[in-house]
Each structure stands twice: as C-alpha cells, then as structure tokens.
CSV table of C-alpha atoms in Angstrom, one decimal:
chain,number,residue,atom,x,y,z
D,105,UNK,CA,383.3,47.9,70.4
D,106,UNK,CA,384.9,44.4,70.9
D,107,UNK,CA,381.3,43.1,73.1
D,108,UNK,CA,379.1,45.0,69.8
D,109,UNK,CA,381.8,43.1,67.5
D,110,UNK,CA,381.5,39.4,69.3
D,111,UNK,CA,377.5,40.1,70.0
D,112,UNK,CA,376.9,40.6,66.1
D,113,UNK,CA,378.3,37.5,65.0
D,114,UNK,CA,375.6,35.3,67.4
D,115,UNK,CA,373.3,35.5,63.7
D,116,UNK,CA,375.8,33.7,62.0
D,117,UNK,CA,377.7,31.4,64.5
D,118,UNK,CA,377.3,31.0,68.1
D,119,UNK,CA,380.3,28.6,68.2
D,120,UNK,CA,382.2,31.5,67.2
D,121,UNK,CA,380.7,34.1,69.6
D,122,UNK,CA,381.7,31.6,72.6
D,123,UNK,CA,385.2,31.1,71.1
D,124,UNK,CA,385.8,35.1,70.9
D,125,UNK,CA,384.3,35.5,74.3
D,126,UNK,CA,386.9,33.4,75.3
D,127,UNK,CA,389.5,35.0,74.0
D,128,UNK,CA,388.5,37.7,75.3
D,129,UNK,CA,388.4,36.5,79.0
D,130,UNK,CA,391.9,35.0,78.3
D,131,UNK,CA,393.0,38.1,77.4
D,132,UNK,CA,391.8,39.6,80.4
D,133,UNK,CA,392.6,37.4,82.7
D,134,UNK,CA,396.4,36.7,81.5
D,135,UNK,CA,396.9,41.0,81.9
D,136,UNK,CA,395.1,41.6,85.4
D,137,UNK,CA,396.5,38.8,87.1
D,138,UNK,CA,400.2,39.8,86.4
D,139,UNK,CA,399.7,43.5,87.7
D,140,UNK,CA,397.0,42.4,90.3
D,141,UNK,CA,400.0,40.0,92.1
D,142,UNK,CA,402.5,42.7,91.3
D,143,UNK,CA,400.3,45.5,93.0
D,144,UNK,CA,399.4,42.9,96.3
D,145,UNK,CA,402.5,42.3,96.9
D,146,UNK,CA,403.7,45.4,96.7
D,147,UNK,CA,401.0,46.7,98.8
D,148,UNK,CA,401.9,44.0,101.5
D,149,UNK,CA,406.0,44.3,101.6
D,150,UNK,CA,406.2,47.7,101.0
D,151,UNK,CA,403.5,49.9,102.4
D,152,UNK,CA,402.4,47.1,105.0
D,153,UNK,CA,405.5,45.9,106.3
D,154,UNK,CA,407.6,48.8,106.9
D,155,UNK,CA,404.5,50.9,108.5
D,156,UNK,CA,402.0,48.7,110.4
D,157,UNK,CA,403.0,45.7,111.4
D,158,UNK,CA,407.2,44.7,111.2
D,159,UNK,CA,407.3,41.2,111.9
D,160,UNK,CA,403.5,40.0,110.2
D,161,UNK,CA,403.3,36.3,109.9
D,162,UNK,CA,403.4,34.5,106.9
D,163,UNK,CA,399.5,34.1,106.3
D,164,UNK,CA,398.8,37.5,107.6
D,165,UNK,CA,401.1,39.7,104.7
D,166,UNK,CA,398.9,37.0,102.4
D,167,UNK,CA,396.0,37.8,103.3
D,168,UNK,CA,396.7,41.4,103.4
D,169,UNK,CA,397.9,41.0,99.8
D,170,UNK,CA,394.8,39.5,99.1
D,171,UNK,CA,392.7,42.3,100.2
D,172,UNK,CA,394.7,44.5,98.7
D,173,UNK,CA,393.9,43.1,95.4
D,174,UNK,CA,390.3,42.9,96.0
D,175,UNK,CA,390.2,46.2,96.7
D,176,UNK,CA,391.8,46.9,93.5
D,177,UNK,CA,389.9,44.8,91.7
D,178,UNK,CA,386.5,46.7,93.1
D,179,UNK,CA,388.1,50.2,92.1
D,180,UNK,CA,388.8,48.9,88.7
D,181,UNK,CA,385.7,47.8,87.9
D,182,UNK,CA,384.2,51.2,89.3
D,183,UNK,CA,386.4,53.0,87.1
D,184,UNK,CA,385.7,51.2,84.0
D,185,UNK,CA,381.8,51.3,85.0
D,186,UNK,CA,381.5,54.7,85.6
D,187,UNK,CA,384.7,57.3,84.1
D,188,UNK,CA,385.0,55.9,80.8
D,189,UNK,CA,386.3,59.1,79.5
D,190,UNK,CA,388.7,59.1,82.9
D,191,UNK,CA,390.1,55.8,82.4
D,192,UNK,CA,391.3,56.9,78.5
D,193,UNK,CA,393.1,59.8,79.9
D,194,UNK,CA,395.2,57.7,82.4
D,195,UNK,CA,395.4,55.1,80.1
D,196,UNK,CA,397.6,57.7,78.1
D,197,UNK,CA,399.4,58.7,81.0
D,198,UNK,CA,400.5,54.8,82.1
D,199,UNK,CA,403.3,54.2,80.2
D,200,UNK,CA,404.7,58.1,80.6
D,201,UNK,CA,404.6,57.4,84.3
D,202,UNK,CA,406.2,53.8,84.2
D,203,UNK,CA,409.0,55.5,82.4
D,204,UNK,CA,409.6,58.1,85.0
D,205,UNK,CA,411.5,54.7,87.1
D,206,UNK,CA,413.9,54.7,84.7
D,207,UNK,CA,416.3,56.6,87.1
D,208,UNK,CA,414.9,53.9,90.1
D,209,UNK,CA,416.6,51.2,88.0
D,210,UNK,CA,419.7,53.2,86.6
D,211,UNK,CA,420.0,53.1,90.9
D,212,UNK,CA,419.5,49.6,91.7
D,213,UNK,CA,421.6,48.3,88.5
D,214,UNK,CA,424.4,50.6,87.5
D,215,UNK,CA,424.4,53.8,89.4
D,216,UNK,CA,425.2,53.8,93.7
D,217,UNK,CA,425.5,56.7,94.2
D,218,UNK,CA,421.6,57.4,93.2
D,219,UNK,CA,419.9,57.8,97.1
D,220,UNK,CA,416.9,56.6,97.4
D,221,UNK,CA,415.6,60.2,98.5
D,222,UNK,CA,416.8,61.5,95.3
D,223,UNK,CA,415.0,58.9,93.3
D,224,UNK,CA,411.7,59.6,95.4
D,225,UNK,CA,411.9,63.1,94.4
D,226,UNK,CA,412.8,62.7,90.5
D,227,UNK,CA,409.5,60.1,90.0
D,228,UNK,CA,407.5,63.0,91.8
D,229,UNK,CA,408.7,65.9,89.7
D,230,UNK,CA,408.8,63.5,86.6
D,231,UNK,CA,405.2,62.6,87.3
D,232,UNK,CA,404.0,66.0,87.8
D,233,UNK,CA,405.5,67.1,84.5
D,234,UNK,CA,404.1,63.9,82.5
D,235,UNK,CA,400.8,65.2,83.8
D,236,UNK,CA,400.8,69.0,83.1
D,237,UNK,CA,402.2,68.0,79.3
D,238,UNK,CA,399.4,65.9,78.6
D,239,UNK,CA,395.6,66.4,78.0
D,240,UNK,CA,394.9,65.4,81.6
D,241,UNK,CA,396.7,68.2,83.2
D,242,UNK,CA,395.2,70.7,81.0
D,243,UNK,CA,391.6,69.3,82.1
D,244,UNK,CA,393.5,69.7,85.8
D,245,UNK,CA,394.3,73.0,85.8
D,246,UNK,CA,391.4,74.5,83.3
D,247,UNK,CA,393.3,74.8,80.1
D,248,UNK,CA,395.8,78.0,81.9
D,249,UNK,CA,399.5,76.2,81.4
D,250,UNK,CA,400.9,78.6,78.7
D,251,UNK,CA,401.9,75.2,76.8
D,252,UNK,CA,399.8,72.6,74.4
D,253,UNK,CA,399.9,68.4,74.9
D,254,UNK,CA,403.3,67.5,74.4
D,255,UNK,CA,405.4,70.6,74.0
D,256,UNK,CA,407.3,71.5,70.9
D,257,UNK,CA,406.0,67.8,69.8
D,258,UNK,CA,408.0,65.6,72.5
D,259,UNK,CA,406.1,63.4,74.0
D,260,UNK,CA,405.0,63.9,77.6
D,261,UNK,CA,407.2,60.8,79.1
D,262,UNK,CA,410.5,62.2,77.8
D,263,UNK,CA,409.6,66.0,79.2
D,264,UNK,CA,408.7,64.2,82.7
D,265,UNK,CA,412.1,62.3,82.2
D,266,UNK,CA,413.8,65.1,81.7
D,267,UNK,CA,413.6,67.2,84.7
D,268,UNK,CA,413.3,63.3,86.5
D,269,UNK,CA,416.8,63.1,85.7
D,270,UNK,CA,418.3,66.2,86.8
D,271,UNK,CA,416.1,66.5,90.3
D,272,UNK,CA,417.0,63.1,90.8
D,273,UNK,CA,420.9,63.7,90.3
D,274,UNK,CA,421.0,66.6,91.7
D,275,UNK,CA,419.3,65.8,95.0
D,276,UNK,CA,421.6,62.5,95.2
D,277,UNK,CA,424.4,64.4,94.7
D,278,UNK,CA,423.7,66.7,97.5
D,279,UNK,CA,421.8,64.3,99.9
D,280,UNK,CA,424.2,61.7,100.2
D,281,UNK,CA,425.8,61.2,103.2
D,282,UNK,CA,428.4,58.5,104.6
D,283,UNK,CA,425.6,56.4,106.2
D,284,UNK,CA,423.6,56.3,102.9
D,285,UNK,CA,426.4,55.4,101.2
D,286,UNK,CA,427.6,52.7,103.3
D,287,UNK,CA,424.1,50.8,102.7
D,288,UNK,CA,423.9,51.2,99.3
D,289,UNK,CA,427.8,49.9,98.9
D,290,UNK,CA,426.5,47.1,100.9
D,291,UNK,CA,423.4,46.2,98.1
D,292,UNK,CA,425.4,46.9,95.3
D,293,UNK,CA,428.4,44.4,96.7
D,294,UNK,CA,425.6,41.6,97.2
D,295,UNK,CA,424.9,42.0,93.7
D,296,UNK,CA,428.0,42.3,92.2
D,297,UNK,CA,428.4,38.8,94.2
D,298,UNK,CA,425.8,37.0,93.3
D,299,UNK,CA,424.6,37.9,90.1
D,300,UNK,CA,426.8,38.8,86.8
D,301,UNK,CA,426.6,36.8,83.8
D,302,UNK,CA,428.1,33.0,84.2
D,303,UNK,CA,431.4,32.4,82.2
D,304,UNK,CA,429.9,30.1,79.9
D,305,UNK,CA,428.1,32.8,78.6
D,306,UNK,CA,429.8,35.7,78.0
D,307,UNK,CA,429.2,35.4,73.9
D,308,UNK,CA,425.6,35.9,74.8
D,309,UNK,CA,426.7,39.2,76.2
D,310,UNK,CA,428.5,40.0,73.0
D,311,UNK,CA,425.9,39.4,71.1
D,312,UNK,CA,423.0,41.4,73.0
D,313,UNK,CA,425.5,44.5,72.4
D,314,UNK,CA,425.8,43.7,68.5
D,315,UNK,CA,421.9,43.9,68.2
D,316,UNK,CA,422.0,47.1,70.6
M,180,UNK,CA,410.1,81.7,73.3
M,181,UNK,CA,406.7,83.0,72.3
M,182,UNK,CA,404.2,80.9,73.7
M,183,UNK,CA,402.1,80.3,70.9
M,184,UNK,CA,405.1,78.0,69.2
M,185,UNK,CA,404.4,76.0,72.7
M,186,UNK,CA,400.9,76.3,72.7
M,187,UNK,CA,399.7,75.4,68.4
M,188,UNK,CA,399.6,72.4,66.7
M,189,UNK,CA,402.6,71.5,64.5
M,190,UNK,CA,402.1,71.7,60.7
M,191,UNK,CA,400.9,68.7,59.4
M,192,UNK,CA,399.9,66.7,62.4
M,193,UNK,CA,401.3,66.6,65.9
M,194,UNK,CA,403.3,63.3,64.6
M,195,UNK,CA,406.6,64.8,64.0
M,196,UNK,CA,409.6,62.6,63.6
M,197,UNK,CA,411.0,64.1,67.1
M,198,UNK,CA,407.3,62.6,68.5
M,199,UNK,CA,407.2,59.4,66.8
M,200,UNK,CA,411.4,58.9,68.4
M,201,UNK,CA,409.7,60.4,71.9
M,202,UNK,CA,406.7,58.1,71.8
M,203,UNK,CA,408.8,55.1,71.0
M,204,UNK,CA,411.5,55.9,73.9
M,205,UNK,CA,408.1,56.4,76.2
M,206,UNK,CA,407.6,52.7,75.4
M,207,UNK,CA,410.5,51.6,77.7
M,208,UNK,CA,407.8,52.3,80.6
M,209,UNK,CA,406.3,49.1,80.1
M,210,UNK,CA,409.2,47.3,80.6
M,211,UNK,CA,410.2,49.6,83.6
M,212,UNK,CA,407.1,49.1,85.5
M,213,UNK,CA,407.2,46.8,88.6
M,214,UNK,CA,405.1,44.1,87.1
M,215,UNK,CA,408.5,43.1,84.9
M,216,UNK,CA,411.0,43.3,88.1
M,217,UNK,CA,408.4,41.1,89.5
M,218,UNK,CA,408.8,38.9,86.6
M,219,UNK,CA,412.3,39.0,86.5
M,220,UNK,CA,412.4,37.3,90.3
M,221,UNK,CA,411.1,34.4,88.7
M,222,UNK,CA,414.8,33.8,87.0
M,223,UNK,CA,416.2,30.1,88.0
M,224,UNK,CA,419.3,31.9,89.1
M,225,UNK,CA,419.9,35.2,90.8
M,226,UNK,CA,422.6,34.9,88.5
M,227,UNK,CA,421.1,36.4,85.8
M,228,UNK,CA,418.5,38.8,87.8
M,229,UNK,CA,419.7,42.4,86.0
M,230,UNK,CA,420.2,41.2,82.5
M,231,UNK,CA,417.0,39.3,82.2
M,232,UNK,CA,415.6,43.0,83.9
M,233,UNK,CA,417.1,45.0,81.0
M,234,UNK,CA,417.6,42.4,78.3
M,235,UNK,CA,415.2,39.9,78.6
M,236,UNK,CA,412.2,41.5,79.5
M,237,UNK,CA,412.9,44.2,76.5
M,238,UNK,CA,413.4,41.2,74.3
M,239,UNK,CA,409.9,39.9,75.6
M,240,UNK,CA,408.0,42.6,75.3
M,241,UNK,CA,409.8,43.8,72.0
M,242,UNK,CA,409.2,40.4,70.4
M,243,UNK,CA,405.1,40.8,71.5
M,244,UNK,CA,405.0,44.9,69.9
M,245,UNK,CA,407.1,43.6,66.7
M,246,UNK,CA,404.2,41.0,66.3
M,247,UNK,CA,401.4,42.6,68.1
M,248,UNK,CA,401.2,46.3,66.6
M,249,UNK,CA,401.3,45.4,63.1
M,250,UNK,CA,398.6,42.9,63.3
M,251,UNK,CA,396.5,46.3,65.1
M,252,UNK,CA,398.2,47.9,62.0
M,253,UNK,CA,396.1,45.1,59.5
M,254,UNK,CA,392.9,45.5,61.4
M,255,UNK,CA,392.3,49.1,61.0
M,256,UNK,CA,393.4,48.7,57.1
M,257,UNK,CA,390.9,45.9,57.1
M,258,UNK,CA,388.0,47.7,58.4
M,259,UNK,CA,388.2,50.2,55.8
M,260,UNK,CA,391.1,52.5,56.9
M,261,UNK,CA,392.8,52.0,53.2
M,262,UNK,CA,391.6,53.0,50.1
M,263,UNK,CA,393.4,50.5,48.2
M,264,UNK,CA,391.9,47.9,50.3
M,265,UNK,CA,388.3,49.2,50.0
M,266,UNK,CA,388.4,50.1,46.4
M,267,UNK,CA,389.7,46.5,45.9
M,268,UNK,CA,386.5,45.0,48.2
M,269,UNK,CA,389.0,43.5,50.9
M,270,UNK,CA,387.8,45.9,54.1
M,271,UNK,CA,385.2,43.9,56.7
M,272,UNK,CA,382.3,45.4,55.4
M,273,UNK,CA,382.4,44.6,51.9
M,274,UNK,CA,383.4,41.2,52.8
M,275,UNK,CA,380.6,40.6,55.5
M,276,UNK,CA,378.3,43.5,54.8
M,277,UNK,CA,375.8,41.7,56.8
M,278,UNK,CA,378.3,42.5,59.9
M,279,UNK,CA,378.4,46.3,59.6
C-alpha cells in the first residue's frame, strides 16, 4: 500500500516521490538495524559462546555476529517475499511473545530467587499458550482447541502470562538448590553494588512513582 | 464452562473493555524484548542500568505510542474512515481525487 501510495504521486511530483522513498528507507533502516545488532550479538554470546567455541577471539564472535545477521537478513526478506499472509500472523504474535520475559526480568531485577530453569520453562509454556489463543494456533492445530482467539476477550499475551507466571514460580520454587542460589546471590550483590540510583537523584525517583 | 461462551464472538465486537486493558498490558512486550536491554547497556553509568531498563525505556517508547498512534489514528480518519470528515470534503480523496 505505502510503494502504490509513493508510486501514485510520480504524476504530480517526483521531488516528492524521492523524499517519501526516503523516508521510507529511514524508517527501515533505523528499525532493522536495532534488532539486527540485538539478534547478532545474541546469536554470537549466547548460542555461540557457551556451545562451540569458549574462548573465540575477538574478530571471530564478530564475524560470527555478522553472519548471523546476514542470515537473518536473507530469511527476512524470504519471508516478506514469499508468506505475506505468514508474516501478519507472527506479526500479531511479536509483542505477546516479547511479553512472555516479563518474569526473565522480574529475575534479573527484583526477584533472586527466580532460577534460570524456572524462567526457561515459564517463556516456553507462556509461548505455547500465546500461540494456541491466537489465530495462528488455530491455523496450527486445524481449528480443534475447544476455544476462539483470545478467550473470554483477554488478549493472548496476558493468557500466555498467566500460566508463564505460575510454571515459572512454581518450578523456581521447587528447582532451587543451594548451588543455584549461591550464583544468583552472587549477580544480584554485583548489582546491588554497582548500580542503584546516585544520591543526587533520589527526587527523580520520587517523581517516576508519582506519575506511576 | 460451556464451550461455546469460549469459543463465540462477544456482543458487539471482540473489543471489550477487559481486551482493550489486555492489549494495552500486551504492549509492555516491546519494551521487554532484548533489543531495549541492549539499549539500556548503552547507559554512561552502570549506575543507572535497571531504572533506565524499566523507566526509561517505557518513557521512550511511551513518549513514541502517545505521539505515534494518534497520528495512525488521523490517517485512517483522513482517508475516509469518518463521516464527519468526508461529509465535510476533508478525507484524501476528496481532497486529491486525482490520487485515489
């Protein structure tokens, strides 16, 4: 719609045309680089690191960062070629699945005692339920779940948070052990060390919790 | 519970206010996904790594929906979503018929 919308405007004013186009590459560019870098480096440090190589050089976990976003790149595009209909339906599930980490972050900020086992297996059941109370799941499993989209009108990110929440604290509760704890009390003390808000600064504080 | 109150459309629309509160919690996904965690690395000081996390990327990204969304808002009433704005000859394609 946006290419028919720029493209109908080159009878009028081509100066126009070449300013939209752009803004449209602008608005392209500034979005997929942010989540390209985000998902290169987390394919480098976190799936890389830890499993193929331990030690990788500095230009190596670069340049496997760089693939990694080529690769992603080429699978976009593929996607966006070929499953238009495909790439609306996960569209609609992205942000219900980004808000299945709200339990990850409860556990890095406020919460030790979340195990990182226990998060692991909330995001899974919280991204299994996302799917199954959305259109996409229905298309998944041939329109059989004895439910519509978005069940008794909740929206499928708070049903996937939902039973997120309780796998995730009930699994902590009964996976943690003294070893886990011991390294979590150990990241939780370097934060409260080095981070916290400076003196000179506490009104800000105040103030954020007025607005809240 | 009988399944067909899970299974049929609401009354009126899917867009219940329950859904609309739903949706709008849903939203805290964007600012929960990694790219923002990223984002807040980038503070000056590690000082300030889990309030910029929670407070200053919401602000961010609260401060670009406030403006964003009800500029998306105009555009569909401009391209002849409203009848006031039509029956008024404001919508696009009174305005530039040669357009659409």
């Amino acid at each position: 719609m946006v290419y028919v919308f720029i493209e109908s405007f080159s009878s009028i004013s081509p100066i126009i045309v070449g300013f939209l186009a752009i803004c449209l590459i602008a608005a392209l560019q500034s979005t997929i680089s942010a989540f390209l870098m985000t998902s290169g480096s987390m394919v480098a440090r976190d799936l890389y690191r830890p499993y193929i190589d331990n030690n990788p050089s500095w230009k190596r976990e670069l340049l496997v960062a760089r693939l990694a976003m080529l690769l992603l790149s080429l699978a976009a595009l593929y996607l966006a070629t070929y499953f238009e209909t495909s790439l609306i339906l996960l569209g609609g599930l992205a942000i219900s699945f980004g808000f299945q980490l709200f339990p990850v972050l409860l556990g890095m900020l406020w919460f030790p005692w979340i195990t990182r086992g226990g998060a692991i297996l909330g995001l899974i059941t919280g991204l299994i339920f996302v799917t199954f109370a959305e259109t996409f799941g229905h298309k998944l499993t041939g329109n059989s779940l004895p439910w519509g989209r978005w069940p008794l009108t909740i929206y499928s990110g708070l049903w996937g948070l939902f039973f997120n929440v309780i796998v995730c604290f009930l699994s902590s509760i009964f996976s943690s052990n003294d070893q886990i704890k011991n390294t979590e009390k150990s990241f939780h003390d370097f934060l409260n060390e080095h981070m916290g808000i400076h003196h000179s600064r506490k009104k800000v504080k105040s103030l954020a919790y007025v607005f809240f | 519970m009988d399944s067909r109150y899970w299974k049929n459309n609401p009354m009126g629309g899917p867009w219940t206010a329950v859904m609309i509160l739903s949706f709008t919690l849903s939203y805290m996904g964007i600012v929960l996904s990694p790219t923002f965690t990223m984002w807040s690395y980038s503070v000056k000081s590690p000082r300030s790594f889990y309030f910029y996390q929670v407070w200053g990327s919401g602000a961010i990204i609260g401060i670009f929906l406030f403006i964003f969304v009800p500029l998306l808002g105009v555009g569909a009433h401009l391209l002849g979503a409203n009848n006031l704005v039509n029956g008024n000859g404001f919508s696009i394609n009174q305005l530039f018929p040669e357009l659409i």
